[in-house]
Coordinates of C-alpha atoms in Angstrom, one line a residue:
Chain A
X1 CA 0.0 0.0 0.0
X2 CA 1.2 3.5 -0.8
X3 CA 1.2 6.3 1.7
X4 CA -1.3 8.6 0.1
X5 CA -0.8 12.2 1.1
X6 CA -3.3 14.0 -1.1
X7 CA -6.6 12.7 -2.5
X8 CA -9.2 14.5 -4.6
X9 CA -12.6 12.7 -4.6
X10 CA -15.1 13.7 -7.2
X11 CA -14.0 17.4 -7.2
X12 CA -16.3 19.6 -9.3
X13 CA -16.5 23.3 -9.6
X14 CA -18.6 25.8 -11.5
X15 CA -18.5 29.6 -11.7
X16 CA -22.1 30.5 -12.4
X17 CA -23.1 28.9 -15.7
X18 CA -19.5 28.0 -16.5
X19 CA -18.5 24.5 -15.6
X20 CA -14.8 24.4 -14.8
X21 CA -14.0 21.1 -13.1
X22 CA -15.8 17.8 -13.4
X23 CA -15.4 14.8 -11.1
X24 CA -11.7 15.1 -10.6
X25 CA -10.2 12.1 -8.9
X26 CA -6.6 12.0 -7.9
X27 CA -4.3 10.4 -5.4
X28 CA -0.7 11.5 -4.8
X29 CA 1.6 9.3 -2.8
X30 CA 4.3 10.5 -0.4
X31 CA 7.6 11.4 -2.1
X32 CA 6.2 11.8 -5.6
X33 CA 6.8 14.8 -7.8
X34 CA 3.7 15.1 -10.0
X35 CA 3.2 17.5 -12.9
X36 CA -0.2 18.7 -13.8
X37 CA -0.5 20.1 -17.3
X38 CA -3.4 21.3 -19.3
X39 CA -4.5 23.9 -21.9
X40 CA -5.0 27.5 -20.8
X41 CA -8.3 28.0 -18.9
X42 CA -8.8 24.3 -18.2
X43 CA -9.0 24.8 -14.5
X44 CA -5.5 23.9 -13.3
X45 CA -5.4 26.9 -10.9
X46 CA -9.0 26.2 -9.8
X47 CA -8.0 22.7 -8.8
X48 CA -4.9 24.0 -7.1
X49 CA -7.0 26.5 -5.1
X50 CA -9.4 23.7 -4.1
X51 CA -6.4 21.7 -2.8
X52 CA -5.1 24.8 -1.1
X53 CA -8.4 25.2 0.6
X54 CA -9.1 28.8 -0.4
X55 CA -11.8 28.0 -3.0
X56 CA -13.6 24.8 -1.9
X57 CA -15.2 22.6 -4.6
X58 CA -18.9 22.7 -5.2
X59 CA -19.0 18.9 -4.8
X60 CA -16.5 16.3 -3.9
X61 CA -13.8 16.7 -1.3
X62 CA -10.1 17.1 -0.9
X63 CA -8.3 15.0 1.7
X64 CA -4.9 15.4 3.3
X65 CA -3.7 12.3 4.9
X66 CA -7.2 11.0 4.8
X67 CA -8.8 14.0 6.5
X68 CA -11.0 16.4 4.6
X69 CA -9.5 19.9 4.3
X70 CA -11.6 22.9 5.4
X71 CA -9.3 25.8 4.5
X72 CA -5.7 26.7 3.9
X73 CA -3.3 25.1 6.4
X74 CA 0.3 24.7 7.1
X75 CA 0.3 21.1 5.8
X76 CA 0.2 22.5 2.2
X77 CA 3.0 24.9 1.0
X78 CA 2.4 27.1 -2.0
X79 CA 4.8 28.7 -4.4
X80 CA 3.3 31.1 -7.0
X81 CA 4.5 32.1 -10.4
X82 CA 5.0 35.7 -9.2
X83 CA 6.9 34.4 -6.1
X84 CA 4.5 35.7 -3.5
X85 CA 7.3 36.9 -1.3
X86 CA 6.6 39.5 1.4
X87 CA 8.2 42.7 0.1
X88 CA 8.7 44.2 3.5
X89 CA 10.9 41.3 4.6
X90 CA 14.4 40.4 3.6
X91 CA 15.2 37.0 2.1
X92 CA 16.0 35.4 5.5
X93 CA 13.1 37.1 7.2
X94 CA 10.8 35.8 4.5
X95 CA 12.0 32.2 5.1
X96 CA 11.9 32.7 8.9
X97 CA 8.4 34.1 8.6
X98 CA 6.7 30.6 8.5
X99 CA 8.4 29.3 11.7
X100 CA 7.5 32.6 13.5
X101 CA 3.8 32.3 12.6
X102 CA 3.7 28.6 13.2
X103 CA 5.5 28.4 16.5
X104 CA 4.5 31.6 18.2
X105 CA 1.6 34.0 18.4
X106 CA 1.2 37.8 18.8
X107 CA 0.8 37.4 22.6
X108 CA 3.9 35.3 23.0
X109 CA 6.0 37.7 20.9
X110 CA 4.7 40.7 22.9
X111 CA 4.6 39.4 26.5
X112 CA 7.5 37.0 26.3
X113 CA 9.8 39.2 24.3
X114 CA 13.2 38.0 25.6
X115 CA 12.2 34.3 24.9
X116 CA 10.9 35.4 21.5
X117 CA 14.3 37.0 20.7
X118 CA 16.1 33.7 21.5
X119 CA 13.7 31.8 19.3
X120 CA 14.0 34.4 16.6
X121 CA 17.7 33.8 16.4
X122 CA 17.1 30.0 15.9
X123 CA 14.5 30.8 13.2
X124 CA 16.9 33.1 11.4
X125 CA 19.7 30.6 11.6
X126 CA 17.4 27.9 10.2
X127 CA 16.4 30.3 7.4
X128 CA 20.1 31.0 6.6
X129 CA 20.7 27.2 6.3
X130 CA 17.8 26.7 4.1
X131 CA 18.7 29.6 1.8
X132 CA 22.3 28.3 1.6
X133 CA 20.8 25.0 0.4
X134 CA 19.1 26.7 -2.4
X135 CA 22.2 28.7 -3.3
X136 CA 20.9 32.0 -1.9
X137 CA 23.5 32.2 1.0
X138 CA 24.9 35.5 -0.4
X139 CA 21.6 37.3 -0.6
X140 CA 20.2 36.8 2.9
X141 CA 19.7 40.5 3.7
X142 CA 18.3 41.6 0.4
X143 CA 14.7 42.5 -0.1
X144 CA 12.6 40.8 -2.9
X145 CA 12.7 44.0 -4.9
X146 CA 16.5 43.7 -5.0
X147 CA 16.5 40.0 -6.2
X148 CA 16.2 38.6 -9.8
X149 CA 13.2 36.4 -10.7
X150 CA 15.2 33.2 -10.2
X151 CA 16.5 34.3 -6.9
X152 CA 13.0 35.3 -5.7
X153 CA 11.7 31.9 -6.8
X154 CA 14.5 30.2 -4.8
X155 CA 13.6 32.2 -1.7
X156 CA 9.9 31.3 -2.3
X157 CA 10.7 27.6 -2.5
X158 CA 13.0 27.8 0.6
X159 CA 10.2 29.6 2.4
X160 CA 7.7 26.8 1.6
X161 CA 10.2 24.0 2.3
X162 CA 11.1 25.5 5.7
X163 CA 7.7 24.6 6.9
X164 CA 8.2 20.9 5.9
X165 CA 4.7 20.8 4.3
X166 CA 3.1 17.5 3.6
X167 CA 2.7 18.6 0.0
X168 CA 4.3 21.5 -1.8
X169 CA 2.1 23.1 -4.5
X170 CA 3.9 24.9 -7.3
X171 CA 1.7 27.1 -9.4
X172 CA 3.5 27.6 -12.7
X173 CA 6.6 28.4 -10.7
X174 CA 9.1 28.9 -13.5
X175 CA 6.8 30.5 -16.0
X176 CA 8.3 34.0 -15.5
X177 CA 11.9 32.9 -15.6
X178 CA 14.4 32.9 -18.5
X179 CA 15.4 29.5 -20.0
X180 CA 18.8 29.2 -18.1
X181 CA 17.2 30.0 -14.7
X182 CA 14.3 27.7 -15.5
X183 CA 16.7 24.8 -16.1
X184 CA 18.6 25.6 -12.8
X185 CA 15.3 25.5 -10.9
X186 CA 14.3 22.3 -12.6
X187 CA 17.6 20.8 -11.5
X188 CA 16.9 22.0 -8.0
X189 CA 13.6 20.1 -8.0
X190 CA 15.4 16.9 -9.2
X191 CA 17.9 17.3 -6.3
X192 CA 14.9 17.3 -3.9
X193 CA 13.6 14.2 -5.6
X194 CA 17.0 12.6 -5.2
X195 CA 16.7 13.2 -1.5
X196 CA 13.4 11.4 -1.5
X197 CA 14.9 8.4 -3.2
X198 CA 17.8 8.4 -0.7
X199 CA 15.3 8.5 2.1
X200 CA 13.3 5.7 0.6
X201 CA 16.4 3.6 0.1
X202 CA 17.3 4.2 3.8
X203 CA 13.8 3.2 4.9
X204 CA 12.9 6.7 6.0
X205 CA 9.9 8.9 5.2
X206 CA 10.6 10.9 2.0
X207 CA 10.6 14.6 2.9
X208 CA 9.2 16.2 -0.2
X209 CA 5.9 15.6 -2.0
X210 CA 5.3 18.0 -4.8
X211 CA 2.5 18.9 -7.2
X212 CA 3.7 21.2 -9.9
X213 CA 1.3 23.0 -12.3
X214 CA 2.7 23.9 -15.6
X215 CA 1.7 24.4 -19.2
X216 CA 5.1 23.5 -20.4
X217 CA 5.2 19.9 -21.6
X218 CA 9.0 19.4 -21.5
X219 CA 9.1 20.6 -18.0
X220 CA 6.2 18.5 -16.9
X221 CA 7.9 15.3 -18.1
X222 CA 11.4 16.3 -17.1
X223 CA 10.9 17.2 -13.4
X224 CA 8.2 14.7 -12.4
X225 CA 7.9 10.9 -12.0
X226 CA 4.2 11.2 -13.0
X227 CA 2.3 13.4 -15.4
X228 CA -1.3 14.3 -15.1
X229 CA -3.3 16.0 -17.9
X230 CA -6.3 18.1 -17.0
X231 CA -8.3 19.1 -20.1
X232 CA -11.7 20.2 -21.3
X233 CA -11.1 18.4 -24.6
X234 CA -12.5 15.0 -23.8
X235 CA -15.5 12.8 -24.8
X236 CA -17.9 14.3 -22.3
X237 CA -20.9 13.0 -24.2
X238 CA -20.1 9.6 -22.6
X239 CA -21.4 10.9 -19.3
X240 CA -24.9 11.3 -20.9
X241 CA -25.1 14.9 -19.7
X242 CA -26.7 17.6 -21.9
X243 CA -23.7 20.0 -21.8
X244 CA -20.0 20.1 -21.3
X245 CA -19.5 19.4 -17.6
X246 CA -16.0 20.9 -17.3
X247 CA -12.4 19.7 -17.5
X248 CA -11.3 16.5 -15.9
X249 CA -8.2 14.4 -15.7
X250 CA -7.7 12.5 -19.0
X251 CA -4.1 11.7 -18.8
X252 CA -2.3 10.0 -15.9
X253 CA 0.9 8.2 -16.6
X254 CA 4.4 7.4 -15.3
X255 CA 7.0 9.8 -16.4
X256 CA 10.4 8.1 -16.6
X257 CA 13.1 10.0 -14.6
X258 CA 15.0 11.0 -17.7
X259 CA 18.7 11.7 -18.1
X260 CA 19.1 14.0 -21.0
X261 CA 22.1 12.4 -22.5
X262 CA 20.8 8.9 -23.2
X263 CA 19.5 8.7 -26.7
X264 CA 16.9 6.0 -26.1
X265 CA 15.4 8.0 -23.2
X266 CA 15.3 11.0 -25.4
X267 CA 13.2 9.1 -27.9
X268 CA 10.8 7.9 -25.1
X269 CA 10.7 11.5 -23.9
X270 CA 9.6 12.7 -27.3
X271 CA 7.0 9.9 -27.7
X272 CA 5.4 10.8 -24.3
X273 CA 5.4 14.5 -25.2
X274 CA 3.7 13.8 -28.5
X275 CA 1.1 11.6 -26.8
X276 CA 0.4 14.2 -24.2
X277 CA 0.1 16.9 -26.8
X278 CA -2.5 14.8 -28.7
X279 CA -4.5 13.7 -25.7
X280 CA -4.5 16.8 -23.6
X281 CA -4.1 19.7 -25.9
X282 CA -5.7 18.7 -29.3
X283 CA -9.3 19.8 -29.4
X284 CA -10.1 17.7 -32.5
X285 CA -8.9 14.4 -31.0
X286 CA -11.1 13.8 -28.0
X287 CA -10.6 10.7 -25.9
X288 CA -12.6 9.0 -23.2
X289 CA -11.4 9.9 -19.7
X290 CA -10.2 6.4 -18.9
X291 CA -8.3 5.7 -22.0
X292 CA -5.0 7.4 -20.9
X293 CA -5.3 7.3 -17.2
X294 CA -3.1 4.4 -16.5
X295 CA -0.7 5.4 -13.8
X296 CA -1.9 3.1 -11.0
X297 CA -2.2 0.2 -13.5
X298 CA 1.4 0.9 -14.5
X299 CA 2.6 0.9 -10.9
X300 CA 0.7 -2.4 -10.2
X301 CA 2.4 -3.9 -13.3
X302 CA 5.8 -2.9 -11.9
X303 CA 6.3 -0.1 -14.4
X304 CA 6.5 2.7 -11.8
X305 CA 9.7 4.6 -11.5
X306 CA 11.6 6.5 -8.8
X307 CA 9.5 6.7 -5.7
X308 CA 6.9 4.4 -7.3
X309 CA 9.4 1.8 -8.5
X310 CA 8.6 -1.7 -7.1
X311 CA 10.6 -2.5 -4.0
X312 CA 13.0 -5.4 -5.0
Chain B
X1 CA 13.6 64.8 -22.5
X2 CA 10.7 64.1 -20.1
X3 CA 11.9 62.9 -16.7
X4 CA 15.5 63.4 -17.5
X5 CA 17.3 63.3 -14.2
X6 CA 19.4 66.2 -13.0
X7 CA 22.3 66.3 -10.6
X8 CA 21.8 66.7 -6.8
X9 CA 23.7 70.0 -7.0
X10 CA 21.4 71.3 -9.7
X11 CA 18.4 70.2 -7.6
X12 CA 19.7 72.3 -4.7
X13 CA 20.6 75.2 -6.9
X14 CA 17.2 75.4 -8.4
X15 CA 15.5 75.2 -5.0
X16 CA 17.6 78.1 -3.7
X17 CA 16.9 80.1 -6.9
X18 CA 13.1 79.7 -6.3
X19 CA 13.4 80.9 -2.7
X20 CA 15.6 83.8 -3.7
X21 CA 13.1 84.8 -6.5
X22 CA 10.3 84.7 -4.0
X23 CA 12.1 86.9 -1.4
X24 CA 13.3 89.3 -4.1
X25 CA 9.7 89.6 -5.4
X26 CA 8.4 90.2 -2.0
X27 CA 11.1 92.9 -1.3
X28 CA 10.3 94.6 -4.6
X29 CA 6.5 94.5 -3.9
X30 CA 7.0 95.9 -0.3
X31 CA 9.4 98.6 -1.6
X32 CA 6.8 99.7 -4.2
X33 CA 4.0 99.7 -1.6
X34 CA 6.1 101.8 0.8
X35 CA 7.0 104.3 -2.0
X36 CA 3.2 104.9 -2.3
X37 CA 2.5 104.8 1.5
X38 CA 5.5 105.0 3.9
X39 CA 3.4 103.8 6.9
X40 CA 2.0 100.8 5.0
X41 CA 1.5 97.7 7.2
X42 CA -0.1 95.4 4.6
X43 CA 3.2 94.4 2.9
X44 CA 5.7 95.1 5.7
X45 CA 9.3 95.7 4.8
X46 CA 12.1 93.7 6.4
X47 CA 12.6 96.1 9.3
X48 CA 8.8 96.0 10.1
X49 CA 9.0 92.2 10.0
X50 CA 11.9 92.3 12.4
X51 CA 9.7 94.4 14.7
X52 CA 7.0 91.8 14.3
X53 CA 9.5 89.1 15.4
X54 CA 10.4 91.2 18.5
X55 CA 6.7 91.7 19.2
X56 CA 5.7 88.0 19.0
X57 CA 8.7 87.0 21.2
X58 CA 8.1 89.7 23.8
X59 CA 7.1 88.2 27.3
X60 CA 3.5 89.0 28.0
X61 CA 2.1 89.5 31.6
X62 CA -1.2 88.2 30.4
X63 CA 0.4 84.8 29.7
X64 CA 2.5 84.6 32.8
X65 CA 5.5 86.0 31.2
X66 CA 5.4 83.8 28.1
X67 CA 5.4 85.3 24.6
X68 CA 2.6 85.3 22.1
X69 CA 4.4 82.9 19.9
X70 CA 5.2 80.4 22.6
X71 CA 1.7 80.5 24.1
X72 CA -0.1 80.2 20.7
X73 CA 2.3 77.6 19.4
X74 CA 1.9 75.5 22.6
X75 CA -1.9 75.7 22.3
X76 CA -2.2 75.1 18.6
X77 CA 0.3 72.3 18.2
X78 CA -0.9 70.4 21.3
X79 CA -4.4 70.5 19.7
X80 CA -3.0 69.6 16.3
X81 CA -1.0 66.6 17.5
X82 CA -3.7 65.4 19.9
X83 CA -6.4 65.6 17.2
X84 CA -4.2 64.1 14.6
X85 CA -3.0 61.2 16.8
X86 CA -6.5 60.3 17.9
X87 CA -7.8 60.7 14.3
X88 CA -5.0 58.5 12.9
X89 CA -5.4 55.8 15.5
X90 CA -9.1 55.5 15.0
X91 CA -8.7 55.7 11.2
X92 CA -6.1 52.9 11.2
X93 CA -8.3 50.6 13.3
X94 CA -11.4 51.4 11.1
X95 CA -9.6 51.2 7.8
X96 CA -7.9 47.9 8.6
X97 CA -11.2 46.5 10.0
X98 CA -13.0 47.5 6.8
X99 CA -10.2 46.3 4.6
X100 CA -10.0 42.9 6.2
X101 CA -13.5 42.0 7.3
X102 CA -16.4 42.5 4.8
X103 CA -19.1 42.8 7.5
X104 CA -17.3 45.7 9.0
X105 CA -16.9 47.2 5.6
X106 CA -20.6 46.9 5.0
X107 CA -21.4 48.4 8.3
X108 CA -19.0 51.4 8.3
X109 CA -18.3 52.3 4.7
X110 CA -21.7 54.0 4.0
X111 CA -21.6 56.3 7.0
X112 CA -18.0 57.1 6.6
X113 CA -18.5 58.0 2.9
X114 CA -21.3 60.4 3.9
X115 CA -19.3 62.0 6.7
X116 CA -16.4 62.5 4.4
X117 CA -18.6 64.8 2.3
X118 CA -19.3 67.2 5.2
X119 CA -16.7 69.9 5.7
X120 CA -15.6 69.7 9.4
X121 CA -15.7 73.5 9.6
X122 CA -19.4 73.4 8.8
X123 CA -19.8 71.1 11.8
X124 CA -18.3 73.7 14.2
X125 CA -21.7 74.6 15.5
X126 CA -22.6 70.9 16.2
X127 CA -19.3 70.4 18.1
X128 CA -19.8 73.6 19.9
X129 CA -23.1 72.3 21.3
X130 CA -21.9 68.8 21.9
X131 CA -18.5 69.3 23.5
X132 CA -18.2 73.0 24.4
X133 CA -15.3 75.2 23.5
X134 CA -12.4 73.5 25.2
X135 CA -9.7 71.2 23.9
X136 CA -12.4 68.6 23.0
X137 CA -13.8 70.8 20.3
X138 CA -10.5 71.2 18.5
X139 CA -9.7 67.5 18.8
X140 CA -13.2 66.6 17.6
X141 CA -12.8 69.0 14.6
X142 CA -9.5 67.5 13.5
X143 CA -10.6 63.9 14.2
X144 CA -13.9 64.4 12.4
X145 CA -12.0 65.9 9.4
X146 CA -9.3 63.3 9.3
X147 CA -11.0 60.0 10.2
X148 CA -13.4 59.5 7.2
X149 CA -10.8 60.3 4.5
X150 CA -7.9 58.5 6.1
X151 CA -10.0 55.4 7.1
X152 CA -11.2 55.1 3.5
X153 CA -7.7 55.5 2.2
X154 CA -6.4 52.8 4.5
X155 CA -9.4 50.6 3.6
X156 CA -8.6 50.9 -0.1
X157 CA -5.0 50.1 0.5
X158 CA -5.8 47.0 2.6
X159 CA -8.1 45.9 -0.1
X160 CA -5.9 46.5 -3.2
X161 CA -2.3 46.7 -2.1
X162 CA -2.1 43.2 -0.4
X163 CA -2.2 40.5 -3.1
X164 CA -4.4 37.5 -2.4
X165 CA -1.4 35.3 -2.8
X166 CA 0.3 36.8 0.2
X167 CA -2.8 36.2 2.3
X168 CA -3.3 32.6 1.2
X169 CA 0.4 31.9 1.7
X170 CA 0.3 33.4 5.2
X171 CA -2.4 30.9 6.1
X172 CA -0.3 28.0 4.8
X173 CA 2.5 29.3 7.0
X174 CA 0.3 29.0 10.0
X175 CA -0.9 32.6 10.5
X176 CA -4.0 33.4 12.6
X177 CA -6.4 36.2 11.6
X178 CA -4.9 38.8 13.9
X179 CA -1.4 37.8 12.8
X180 CA -2.5 38.2 9.2
X181 CA -3.8 41.7 9.9
X182 CA -0.7 42.8 11.9
X183 CA 2.1 40.9 10.3
X184 CA 1.0 41.0 6.6
X185 CA -1.7 43.6 5.9
X186 CA -0.5 46.3 8.3
X187 CA 3.2 45.8 7.4
X188 CA 2.4 45.8 3.7
X189 CA 0.4 49.0 3.7
X190 CA 2.4 50.9 6.4
X191 CA 4.1 53.1 3.9
X192 CA 0.8 54.0 2.3
X193 CA -0.6 54.8 5.8
X194 CA 2.3 57.1 6.5
X195 CA 1.8 58.8 3.1
X196 CA -1.9 59.2 3.8
X197 CA -1.2 60.7 7.2
X198 CA 1.3 63.1 5.5
X199 CA -1.5 64.3 3.3
X200 CA -3.8 64.8 6.3
X201 CA -1.4 67.0 8.2
X202 CA -2.3 70.1 6.2
X203 CA -6.1 69.6 6.2
X204 CA -5.9 69.0 10.0
X205 CA -4.2 72.3 10.5
X206 CA -6.8 74.0 8.2
X207 CA -9.6 72.7 10.4
X208 CA -7.9 73.7 13.6
X209 CA -7.0 77.2 12.4
X210 CA -10.5 77.7 11.2
X211 CA -11.9 76.7 14.6
X212 CA -9.4 78.8 16.5
X213 CA -10.2 81.7 14.1
X214 CA -13.9 81.4 14.8
X215 CA -14.0 80.8 18.5
X216 CA -10.5 80.5 20.0
X217 CA -9.1 82.7 22.7
X218 CA -5.6 81.5 22.2
X219 CA -3.7 79.8 19.4
X220 CA -2.5 80.7 15.9
X221 CA -6.0 81.1 14.5
X222 CA -7.0 83.4 17.3
X223 CA -3.8 85.5 16.9
X224 CA -4.2 85.8 13.2
X225 CA -7.8 87.0 13.6
X226 CA -6.8 89.6 16.1
X227 CA -3.8 90.9 14.1
X228 CA -5.7 90.9 10.9
X229 CA -8.3 93.2 12.5
X230 CA -5.4 95.6 13.4
X231 CA -4.0 95.1 9.9
X232 CA -0.7 94.1 11.6
X233 CA 0.6 92.0 8.8
X234 CA 4.1 91.8 10.2
X235 CA 2.8 89.5 13.0
X236 CA 0.5 87.6 10.5
X237 CA 3.4 86.9 8.2
X238 CA 5.6 85.7 11.1
X239 CA 2.9 83.3 12.2
X240 CA 2.4 82.1 8.6
X241 CA 6.1 81.5 8.3
X242 CA 6.1 79.5 11.6
X243 CA 3.1 77.4 10.4
X244 CA 4.9 76.7 7.1
X245 CA 8.1 75.7 8.9
X246 CA 6.3 73.4 11.3
X247 CA 4.3 71.9 8.4
X248 CA 7.6 71.3 6.5
X249 CA 9.2 69.8 9.6
X250 CA 6.2 67.4 10.1
X251 CA 6.2 66.5 6.4
X252 CA 10.0 65.7 6.5
X253 CA 9.6 63.8 9.8
X254 CA 7.0 61.6 8.3
X255 CA 9.0 60.9 5.2
X256 CA 12.0 60.1 7.4
X257 CA 9.8 57.8 9.5
X258 CA 8.6 56.0 6.3
X259 CA 12.1 55.5 5.2
X260 CA 13.1 54.2 8.6
X261 CA 10.2 51.8 9.1
X262 CA 9.8 50.8 5.5
X263 CA 13.3 50.6 3.9
X264 CA 11.9 48.2 1.3
X265 CA 9.4 50.7 -0.1
X266 CA 10.3 52.4 -3.3
X267 CA 13.6 50.5 -3.6

């Protein structure tokens, strides 16, 4: 049995007459890095908000570790495309912001000021360590305004990781970055994934579970061990309903952990990308929702990779 | 070219030139007026102004040996600071409350919008009846003038200057509602609040001077009224210069405070 961190059960969402999400079902196991791709306007961000708890679904439910979520909580970290850093805090203060909010409250900080100062030192030291891990050790005292896009995104990821969330949600995190920085950030994600694999090999709990939303197919396949496709282009008439009920997950497959240099893997990479383009993005080729959702069958058949690879 | 930067030295030089032109113009005007009427007091020359300075600094028995200027400044600026402090405090609480909680917005925004349309000076009679003519009247005038505008400005900032992402993220970091207001919303809009207060310093002084002018027995407004009746403009100009200097000082202090508390703003 897999340790399921996040589960969406029959999640549907409408905005007035506009159906956005239809019966989205999804399970993410601990330690996975999962990409969610889909055409513009298909409801990726709506699904993310439902998982975050800020915009609950109209029907269905989202469960974290088996418990329904009722709102945003510290078990889910979030990194936005536009970084979402607090402009009035320096990089280290941004990263130490979470521990401050999580471990203390206003009354403690006011009435037990000396104790708070001691704790604050620990938080800042922890933040410095985390920033050093994401190669931001030289910009600890800079404000977000003084950082480049890539640096801001590193700080944002450090800020989220500092809280050790059960799942880290990345909302098109590298969309505003240049190609070189984007690749650096992707490598950083793969390093986190390597830590998961090492933890798994050592029989420990893998520390990072990540759901990354992107519209970039190469990125989706490259950084994740599983790719999900959310799309409005599917054969909805099969449901028997009178009108389009909204987007749903129509692609769910293992994404091999690729190494760029191996020719055979490059060919597999291209094959998967073409399949995803056809299934998820091509309006004229509509498939049934079950035809390409094969991830769990692949795992059962021993075709899972990385965290989902069969234990020998 | 538009917005072409100039050097710091050029900035200072142009500022000095503008002041010199102003003083020269005044001197020329005063000279012309005194050519027509040597005993003119409406545009006093520099020696008359010097007499005015001596007069406003002269110890007065009526005020236990204190000068006009000291007595009036103490009264006016105590009223101004007290009214402004109370007004700002209330406006910040109301503005943040409205910006963060929709029920408070629904409850308070309509009356505040209405009150903002009434000139505080027109309410003088009401305050006169309600709180008498003491310190309370001046504080009420200033607070009434400042609160609706400032609260609405802070409310708008709390609504629009704090991106939703920052709020959602704070919740994922474990923030409570009060922490969200204090540690995110307030910190984020603090420079806007200070700017809004800066803009209210002048109007607050206008309300106060108007009230002192109408019913005061001490203070800048009272003294201006008395000296204007005597056509003693040398005293009036001295008082106006002091008001301008204090206004400038307050403005500079608030800018300095914003830079000190919000070093990230405008970087």
